[in-house]
PDB file of C-alpha atoms in Angstrom:
ATOM      1  CA  MET A  50      37.208  33.748  19.024  1.00 93.00           C
ATOM      2  CA  ASP A  51      34.549  31.179  17.031  1.00 95.00           C
ATOM      3  CA  ILE A  52      35.060  31.398  13.319  1.00 96.00           C
ATOM      4  CA  LYS A  53      32.912  29.840  10.849  1.00 97.00           C
ATOM      5  CA  VAL A  54      33.393  29.424   7.399  1.00 97.00           C
ATOM      6  CA  LEU A  55      30.286  28.971   5.240  1.00 97.00           C
ATOM      7  CA  GLY A  56      30.961  27.236   1.713  1.00 95.00           C
ATOM      8  CA  THR A  57      30.408  23.768   0.000  1.00 90.00           C
ATOM      9  CA  GLY A  58      33.797  23.430  -0.366  1.00 82.00           C
ATOM     10  CA  CYS A  59      34.822  25.092  -3.499  1.00 87.00           C
ATOM     11  CA  ALA A  60      38.568  26.551  -3.857  1.00 92.00           C
ATOM     12  CA  ASN A  61      37.504  29.781  -2.614  1.00 94.00           C
ATOM     13  CA  CYS A  62      36.183  28.519   0.519  1.00 94.00           C
ATOM     14  CA  LYS A  63      39.455  26.255   1.136  1.00 94.00           C
ATOM     15  CA  ALA A  64      41.641  29.227   0.542  1.00 95.00           C
ATOM     16  CA  THR A  65      39.678  31.457   3.084  1.00 96.00           C
ATOM     17  CA  ILE A  66      39.947  28.601   5.669  1.00 95.00           C
ATOM     18  CA  ALA A  67      43.605  28.632   4.952  1.00 95.00           C
ATOM     19  CA  LEU A  68      44.156  31.885   5.019  1.00 96.00           C
ATOM     20  CA  ILE A  69      42.401  32.491   8.447  1.00 96.00           C
ATOM     21  CA  ASP A  70      44.295  29.766   9.885  1.00 96.00           C
ATOM     22  CA  GLN A  71      47.665  31.173   8.935  1.00 96.00           C
ATOM     23  CA  ILE A  72      46.836  34.611   9.993  1.00 95.00           C
ATOM     24  CA  ALA A  73      45.663  33.455  13.434  1.00 95.00           C
ATOM     25  CA  LYS A  74      48.884  31.552  13.539  1.00 95.00           C
ATOM     26  CA  ALA A  75      51.098  34.362  12.890  1.00 94.00           C
ATOM     27  CA  LYS A  76      49.295  36.670  15.519  1.00 94.00           C
ATOM     28  CA  GLY A  77      49.306  34.159  18.222  1.00 94.00           C
ATOM     29  CA  VAL A  78      45.234  34.434  18.347  1.00 94.00           C
ATOM     30  CA  ALA A  79      43.386  31.529  19.629  1.00 93.00           C
ATOM     31  CA  VAL A  80      40.472  30.723  17.496  1.00 94.00           C
ATOM     32  CA  THR A  81      38.126  27.530  16.865  1.00 95.00           C
ATOM     33  CA  LEU A  82      37.722  27.310  13.100  1.00 95.00           C
ATOM     34  CA  GLU A  83      34.878  25.398  11.702  1.00 95.00           C
ATOM     35  CA  LYS A  84      33.578  24.668   8.209  1.00 95.00           C
ATOM     36  CA  VAL A  85      29.980  24.959   7.334  1.00 96.00           C
ATOM     37  CA  GLU A  86      29.245  22.827   4.452  1.00 95.00           C
ATOM     38  CA  GLU A  87      25.490  22.022   4.442  1.00 95.00           C
ATOM     39  CA  LEU A  88      23.656  24.002   2.084  1.00 96.00           C
ATOM     40  CA  ARG A  89      20.660  24.394   4.765  1.00 97.00           C
ATOM     41  CA  ASP A  90      23.137  25.110   7.540  1.00 96.00           C
ATOM     42  CA  ILE A  91      24.779  27.876   5.238  1.00 97.00           C
ATOM     43  CA  MET A  92      21.636  29.429   4.392  1.00 97.00           C
ATOM     44  CA  GLY A  93      20.697  29.600   7.924  1.00 97.00           C
ATOM     45  CA  TYR A  94      22.540  32.973   7.962  1.00 96.00           C
ATOM     46  CA  GLY A  95      20.923  34.116   4.839  1.00 96.00           C
ATOM     47  CA  VAL A  96      24.331  33.945   3.007  1.00 95.00           C
ATOM     48  CA  MET A  97      23.650  33.934  -0.738  1.00 94.00           C
ATOM     49  CA  SER A  98      27.324  34.420  -1.761  1.00 94.00           C
ATOM     50  CA  THR A  99      30.022  32.344  -0.614  1.00 93.00           C
ATOM     51  CA  PRO A 100      32.631  31.991   1.085  1.00 96.00           C
ATOM     52  CA  GLY A 101      30.775  33.487   4.031  1.00 96.00           C
ATOM     53  CA  VAL A 102      32.713  34.028   7.367  1.00 97.00           C
ATOM     54  CA  VAL A 103      30.636  34.367  10.982  1.00 97.00           C
ATOM     55  CA  ILE A 104      32.436  35.367  13.710  1.00 95.00           C
ATOM     56  CA  ASP A 105      30.980  34.786  17.187  1.00 92.00           C
ATOM     57  CA  GLY A 106      27.738  34.267  15.447  1.00 92.00           C
ATOM     58  CA  LYS A 107      27.760  37.581  13.685  1.00 93.00           C
ATOM     59  CA  VAL A 108      28.293  37.337   9.560  1.00 96.00           C
ATOM     60  CA  VAL A 109      31.299  39.513   8.971  1.00 96.00           C
ATOM     61  CA  HIS A 110      31.882  38.856   5.404  1.00 97.00           C
ATOM     62  CA  ALA A 111      29.904  37.297   2.261  1.00 95.00           C
ATOM     63  CA  GLY A 112      31.256  36.405  -1.076  1.00 94.00           C
ATOM     64  CA  GLY A 113      34.847  35.862  -2.664  1.00 94.00           C
ATOM     65  CA  VAL A 114      37.787  35.548  -0.688  1.00 96.00           C
ATOM     66  CA  PRO A 115      38.475  37.956   2.068  1.00 96.00           C
ATOM     67  CA  SER A 116      41.469  40.395   1.914  1.00 96.00           C
ATOM     68  CA  ARG A 117      44.533  39.717   4.324  1.00 96.00           C
ATOM     69  CA  ASP A 118      43.831  43.174   5.839  1.00 96.00           C
ATOM     70  CA  LYS A 119      40.158  42.203   6.387  1.00 96.00           C
ATOM     71  CA  ILE A 120      40.989  39.215   8.090  1.00 96.00           C
ATOM     72  CA  GLU A 121      44.087  40.804  10.265  1.00 95.00           C
ATOM     73  CA  GLN A 122      41.252  43.593  11.424  1.00 95.00           C
ATOM     74  CA  TRP A 123      38.981  40.569  12.565  1.00 95.00           C
ATOM     75  CA  LEU A 124      41.648  39.112  14.584  1.00 93.00           C
ATOM     76  CA  THR A 125      42.915  42.390  16.005  1.00 90.00           C
ATOM     77  CA  ALA A 126      39.330  42.921  17.840  1.00 67.00           C
TER      78      ALA A 126
ATOM     79  CA  MET B  87      24.006  41.559  10.257  1.00 53.00           C
ATOM     80  CA  ASN B  88      22.639  38.430   9.708  1.00 70.00           C
ATOM     81  CA  ALA B  89      20.722  36.771  12.550  1.00 82.00           C
ATOM     82  CA  ARG B  90      20.838  32.769  12.467  1.00 91.00           C
ATOM     83  CA  VAL B  91      17.782  30.876  11.663  1.00 93.00           C
ATOM     84  CA  ASP B  92      17.395  27.167  12.050  1.00 95.00           C
ATOM     85  CA  LEU B  93      15.745  26.316   8.681  1.00 97.00           C
ATOM     86  CA  PRO B  94      13.611  23.234   8.163  1.00 97.00           C
ATOM     87  CA  GLN B  95      14.557  20.875   5.285  1.00 97.00           C
ATOM     88  CA  ALA B  96      13.344  22.478   2.137  1.00 98.00           C
ATOM     89  CA  ARG B  97      10.158  21.070   0.309  1.00 98.00           C
ATOM     90  CA  GLU B  98      11.349  19.724  -3.120  1.00 98.00           C
ATOM     91  CA  VAL B  99       8.613  18.797  -5.714  1.00 98.00           C
ATOM     92  CA  CYS B 100       8.897  16.734  -8.707  1.00 98.00           C
ATOM     93  CA  PRO B 101       8.141  18.301 -12.321  1.00 98.00           C
ATOM     94  CA  THR B 102       4.810  16.374 -12.259  1.00 98.00           C
ATOM     95  CA  THR B 103       3.858  17.838  -9.148  1.00 98.00           C
ATOM     96  CA  THR B 104       4.808  21.237 -10.055  1.00 98.00           C
ATOM     97  CA  ARG B 105       2.532  20.862 -12.968  1.00 97.00           C
ATOM     98  CA  ARG B 106      -0.109  20.275 -10.458  1.00 97.00           C
ATOM     99  CA  LEU B 107       0.511  23.123  -8.375  1.00 97.00           C
ATOM    100  CA  ILE B 108       0.946  25.783 -11.391  1.00 97.00           C
ATOM    101  CA  GLY B 109      -2.882  24.387 -12.159  1.00 95.00           C
ATOM    102  CA  GLU B 110      -3.487  25.148  -8.483  1.00 96.00           C
ATOM    103  CA  GLY B 111      -2.521  28.618  -8.804  1.00 96.00           C
ATOM    104  CA  ALA B 112       1.453  28.578  -7.994  1.00 97.00           C
ATOM    105  CA  LEU B 113       4.026  30.659  -9.563  1.00 98.00           C
ATOM    106  CA  LEU B 114       7.272  29.538 -11.118  1.00 98.00           C
ATOM    107  CA  VAL B 115      10.483  31.466 -10.370  1.00 98.00           C
ATOM    108  CA  ASP B 116      13.180  30.789 -12.723  1.00 98.00           C
ATOM    109  CA  VAL B 117      16.580  31.910 -10.983  1.00 98.00           C
ATOM    110  CA  ARG B 118      18.628  31.300 -14.240  1.00 98.00           C
ATOM    111  CA  GLU B 119      20.483  34.211 -15.656  1.00 98.00           C
ATOM    112  CA  ARG B 120      18.176  35.942 -18.602  1.00 96.00           C
ATOM    113  CA  ALA B 121      20.780  34.519 -21.191  1.00 96.00           C
ATOM    114  CA  GLU B 122      19.919  30.804 -20.141  1.00 97.00           C
ATOM    115  CA  VAL B 123      16.233  31.820 -19.928  1.00 96.00           C
ATOM    116  CA  ALA B 124      16.519  32.883 -23.782  1.00 95.00           C
ATOM    117  CA  GLN B 125      17.586  29.863 -24.975  1.00 95.00           C
ATOM    118  CA  VAL B 126      15.261  27.812 -23.383  1.00 96.00           C
ATOM    119  CA  ALA B 127      12.423  28.503 -20.988  1.00 97.00           C
ATOM    120  CA  PHE B 128       9.645  26.894 -19.314  1.00 97.00           C
ATOM    121  CA  ASP B 129       6.403  27.533 -21.017  1.00 97.00           C
ATOM    122  CA  VAL B 130       3.875  27.947 -18.508  1.00 96.00           C
ATOM    123  CA  PRO B 131       1.502  30.957 -17.752  1.00 90.00           C
ATOM    124  CA  ASP B 132       2.678  32.676 -14.917  1.00 90.00           C
ATOM    125  CA  LEU B 133       6.185  32.467 -14.569  1.00 96.00           C
ATOM    126  CA  VAL B 134       8.921  35.238 -13.288  1.00 98.00           C
ATOM    127  CA  VAL B 135      12.477  35.479 -14.330  1.00 98.00           C
ATOM    128  CA  MET B 136      14.571  36.661 -11.202  1.00 98.00           C
ATOM    129  CA  PRO B 137      18.411  35.690 -11.806  1.00 98.00           C
ATOM    130  CA  LEU B 138      20.292  34.418  -8.844  1.00 97.00           C
ATOM    131  CA  SER B 139      22.380  37.725  -9.164  1.00 95.00           C
ATOM    132  CA  GLU B 140      19.253  39.663  -8.804  1.00 96.00           C
ATOM    133  CA  PHE B 141      17.641  37.675  -6.000  1.00 97.00           C
ATOM    134  CA  GLU B 142      18.914  39.523  -2.600  1.00 96.00           C
ATOM    135  CA  GLN B 143      17.648  42.736  -4.077  1.00 96.00           C
ATOM    136  CA  ARG B 144      14.470  41.719  -5.952  1.00 98.00           C
ATOM    137  CA  PHE B 145      13.222  38.859  -3.302  1.00 98.00           C
ATOM    138  CA  ALA B 146      10.476  41.255  -2.318  1.00 98.00           C
ATOM    139  CA  GLU B 147       8.723  41.369  -5.131  1.00 98.00           C
ATOM    140  CA  LEU B 148       7.575  37.989  -4.623  1.00 98.00           C
ATOM    141  CA  PRO B 149       4.140  37.064  -3.104  1.00 98.00           C
ATOM    142  CA  ARG B 150       3.922  35.713   0.131  1.00 98.00           C
ATOM    143  CA  ASP B 151       0.635  34.592  -0.087  1.00 97.00           C
ATOM    144  CA  ARG B 152       1.244  32.294  -2.995  1.00 97.00           C
ATOM    145  CA  GLU B 153       2.662  29.045  -3.631  1.00 98.00           C
ATOM    146  CA  LEU B 154       6.125  29.390  -5.222  1.00 98.00           C
ATOM    147  CA  VAL B 155       8.086  26.837  -6.894  1.00 98.00           C
ATOM    148  CA  MET B 156      11.581  27.844  -7.642  1.00 98.00           C
ATOM    149  CA  VAL B 157      13.212  26.341 -10.742  1.00 98.00           C
ATOM    150  CA  CYS B 158      16.710  26.732 -12.335  1.00 98.00           C
ATOM    151  CA  GLN B 159      19.021  24.469 -14.748  1.00 97.00           C
ATOM    152  CA  VAL B 160      19.393  21.401 -12.545  1.00 97.00           C
ATOM    153  CA  GLY B 161      17.823  22.171  -8.940  1.00 97.00           C
ATOM    154  CA  ALA B 162      20.846  23.524  -7.397  1.00 96.00           C
ATOM    155  CA  ARG B 163      20.458  27.336  -7.765  1.00 97.00           C
ATOM    156  CA  SER B 164      17.045  27.196  -6.976  1.00 98.00           C
ATOM    157  CA  LEU B 165      17.650  25.184  -3.872  1.00 98.00           C
ATOM    158  CA  LYS B 166      19.610  28.158  -2.822  1.00 97.00           C
ATOM    159  CA  ALA B 167      16.987  30.540  -3.473  1.00 98.00           C
ATOM    160  CA  THR B 168      14.328  28.456  -1.826  1.00 98.00           C
ATOM    161  CA  TYR B 169      16.085  28.361   1.604  1.00 98.00           C
ATOM    162  CA  PHE B 170      16.951  32.267   1.213  1.00 98.00           C
ATOM    163  CA  LEU B 171      13.258  32.866   0.859  1.00 98.00           C
ATOM    164  CA  MET B 172      12.864  30.597   3.718  1.00 98.00           C
ATOM    165  CA  TYR B 173      15.343  32.631   5.594  1.00 97.00           C
ATOM    166  CA  GLN B 174      13.263  35.566   5.097  1.00 97.00           C
ATOM    167  CA  GLY B 175      10.135  33.897   6.382  1.00 97.00           C
ATOM    168  CA  TYR B 176       8.389  32.730   3.196  1.00 98.00           C
ATOM    169  CA  THR B 177       6.695  29.507   3.966  1.00 97.00           C
ATOM    170  CA  ARG B 178       4.760  28.878   0.819  1.00 98.00           C
ATOM    171  CA  VAL B 179       7.873  27.944  -1.073  1.00 98.00           C
ATOM    172  CA  ALA B 180       9.069  24.485  -2.635  1.00 98.00           C
ATOM    173  CA  ASN B 181      12.175  23.870  -4.770  1.00 98.00           C
ATOM    174  CA  MET B 182      11.765  21.679  -8.194  1.00 98.00           C
ATOM    175  CA  GLU B 183      14.290  19.187  -8.392  1.00 98.00           C
ATOM    176  CA  GLY B 184      15.964  18.282 -11.625  1.00 98.00           C
ATOM    177  CA  GLY B 185      15.240  21.761 -12.831  1.00 98.00           C
ATOM    178  CA  ILE B 186      14.376  22.432 -16.663  1.00 97.00           C
ATOM    179  CA  ASN B 187      16.615  19.477 -17.370  1.00 97.00           C
ATOM    180  CA  LYS B 188      14.531  16.972 -15.948  1.00 97.00           C
ATOM    181  CA  TRP B 189      11.191  19.040 -16.873  1.00 97.00           C
ATOM    182  CA  ALA B 190      12.049  18.876 -20.432  1.00 96.00           C
ATOM    183  CA  SER B 191      13.164  15.258 -20.309  1.00 96.00           C
ATOM    184  CA  LYS B 192       9.830  14.472 -19.024  1.00 96.00           C
ATOM    185  CA  GLY B 193       8.481  16.240 -22.392  1.00 96.00           C
ATOM    186  CA  PHE B 194       6.684  19.114 -20.495  1.00 97.00           C
ATOM    187  CA  PRO B 195       6.430  22.373 -22.503  1.00 96.00           C
ATOM    188  CA  ILE B 196       9.373  24.372 -22.914  1.00 96.00           C
ATOM    189  CA  LYS B 197       9.944  27.458 -25.690  1.00 95.00           C
ATOM    190  CA  GLY B 198      12.687  29.301 -27.077  1.00 88.00           C
ATOM    191  CA  ALA B 199      15.853  28.818 -29.217  1.00 72.00           C
ATOM    192  CA  ARG B 200      16.912  25.429 -27.765  1.00 71.00           C
ATOM    193  CA  ALA B 201      13.348  24.185 -27.571  1.00 70.00           C
ATOM    194  CA  GLY B 202      13.251  22.632 -31.045  1.00 63.00           C
ATOM    195  CA  ALA B 203      15.279  19.551 -30.259  1.00 53.00           C
ATOM    196  CA  SER B 204      13.354  16.999 -27.893  1.00 48.00           C
ATOM    197  CA  THR B 205      16.269  15.526 -26.285  1.00 46.00           C
ATOM    198  CA  PRO B 206      17.259  16.556 -22.538  1.00 50.00           C
ATOM    199  CA  ALA B 207      20.898  17.225 -24.071  1.00 48.00           C
ATOM    200  CA  ALA B 208      19.720  20.191 -25.857  1.00 48.00           C
ATOM    201  CA  VAL B 209      18.641  21.655 -22.571  1.00 52.00           C
ATOM    202  CA  SER B 210      21.595  20.503 -20.338  1.00 51.00           C
ATOM    203  CA  GLY B 211      23.486  23.468 -20.133  1.00 48.00           C
ATOM    204  CA  CYS B 212      27.109  23.453 -19.183  1.00 46.00           C
ATOM    205  CA  CYS B 213      27.326  19.902 -18.027  1.00 42.00           C
ATOM    206  CA  GLY B 214      26.196  18.640 -21.163  1.00 40.00           C
ATOM    207  CA  THR B 215      24.303  15.477 -19.806  1.00 40.00           C
ATOM    208  CA  ALA B 216      21.268  14.145 -19.907  1.00 40.00           C
ATOM    209  CA  ALA B 217      18.825  14.517 -16.912  1.00 41.00           C
ATOM    210  CA  PRO B 218      20.326  13.125 -13.865  1.00 41.00           C
ATOM    211  CA  ALA B 219      18.717   9.935 -12.943  1.00 40.00           C
ATOM    212  CA  SER B 220      19.023  10.363  -8.990  1.00 41.00           C
ATOM    213  CA  ALA B 221      18.235  13.373  -6.813  1.00 40.00           C
ATOM    214  CA  ALA B 222      22.046  13.623  -5.674  1.00 40.00           C
ATOM    215  CA  ALA B 223      24.971  15.373  -7.297  1.00 39.00           C
ATOM    216  CA  THR B 224      23.322  16.972 -10.133  1.00 40.00           C
ATOM    217  CA  SER B 225      25.209  20.043  -9.738  1.00 41.00           C
ATOM    218  CA  CYS B 226      28.278  20.915 -11.696  1.00 42.00           C
ATOM    219  CA  CYS B 227      30.076  22.059  -9.041  1.00 43.00           C
ATOM    220  CA  GLU B 228      31.794  20.020  -6.364  1.00 40.00           C
ATOM    221  CA  PRO B 229      28.797  18.252  -4.694  1.00 41.00           C
ATOM    222  CA  ALA B 230      28.304  19.304  -0.792  1.00 41.00           C
ATOM    223  CA  PRO B 231      29.471  16.395   1.269  1.00 43.00           C
ATOM    224  CA  GLY B 232      26.556  14.466   2.971  1.00 42.00           C
ATOM    225  CA  ALA B 233      23.664  16.393   0.915  1.00 41.00           C
ATOM    226  CA  ASN B 234      20.712  14.674   0.751  1.00 42.00           C
ATOM    227  CA  THR B 235      19.309  17.278  -2.068  1.00 41.00           C
ATOM    228  CA  ALA B 236      20.096  18.309  -5.128  1.00 42.00           C
ATOM    229  CA  SER B 237      22.777  20.707  -3.755  1.00 41.00           C
ATOM    230  CA  GLY B 238      26.069  21.572  -4.032  1.00 39.00           C
ATOM    231  CA  ALA B 239      26.153  25.058  -5.692  1.00 41.00           C
ATOM    232  CA  CYS B 240      29.076  26.456  -4.409  1.00 44.00           C
ATOM    233  CA  CYS B 241      29.273  29.378  -6.906  1.00 45.00           C
ATOM    234  CA  SER B 242      28.395  32.956  -5.684  1.00 47.00           C
ATOM    235  CA  PRO B 243      24.985  34.240  -7.747  1.00 49.00           C
ATOM    236  CA  ALA B 244      27.835  36.543  -9.775  1.00 46.00           C
ATOM    237  CA  ALA B 245      29.342  33.790 -11.010  1.00 45.00           C
ATOM    238  CA  ALA B 246      26.259  32.229 -12.402  1.00 43.00           C
ATOM    239  CA  GLY B 247      26.233  34.812 -14.649  1.00 43.00           C
ATOM    240  CA  SER B 248      28.925  33.372 -16.703  1.00 43.00           C
ATOM    241  CA  GLY B 249      26.382  30.631 -17.947  1.00 42.00           C
ATOM    242  CA  SER B 250      27.181  27.832 -15.763  1.00 41.00           C
ATOM    243  CA  CYS B 251      24.732  25.511 -14.470  1.00 44.00           C
ATOM    244  CA  CYS B 252      26.082  26.267 -10.503  1.00 43.00           C
TER     245      CYS B 252
END
C-alpha cells in the first residue's frame, strides 16, 4: 500500500505521518509512507487543506489530522 | 477523488509587473480574509476579494479568458491559490510575489484603515516585519524545505481565518 502524506512540514502533517506509521505497524500492514512537501507537488493533487493523504494514487483525506478510526479503515482495505 | 496533475512551476510576477498587467486588463484576486482586507487593501480599479477559506467553493467565478494575478499578505497563500487554479485548468494566472507587503513598500496604491501609515510595518500583518528582502522564506509558517518560491504556507484555508499571514 503506497501512502503519501501531503503537507509542508507543520505539526499536523508530522502527527499524521506518525499516526499512520504507528497504526500500520500495530496492524502489521506493509506500507510505503512518503512525505510530499513541495507546494507544487501537493497542489498537483488539488488539495487546498493539508495534511492530505493519498493512498495508491487516490486522495482519501484533506484537512486536519485524520482520526484513528479513519486510518484503521484505510489499512483494513 | 482528485486525479494527480504534474503542474509546471507557477508564474510569479513582481508588484511592478503586476501594475503593468493591471493596465493591460488583468484582474487582481485578493485571497486574504475579509478582516485583513478591511484593514488595508490594494487600491486598484479591478479587484476581486475571494478569501482562501472560500476559494474551493467559489473559484469558478473567476474568468478563464482573462489574465489573473493572485495576491495576499506576503505571497504565500496566493501561491497556493495560483497552483489550485492551474490544477483546475486555468492557464492565464500568476502569483504576485511579496504580497501587499511588497506592494506597499514600493509606495504602490493601498487604501483602508491602516493605509495612512506609509511604512511597510503598517501592512506587515502578523509577522510584524518589513517587506522581505528576498523571495524566500517570507511566510510566518515553517518554510517548505527546498522551496524556491515564496511558499511554505502550512495552514489550511480555515486556519487563515484567524488573521494569520500564512
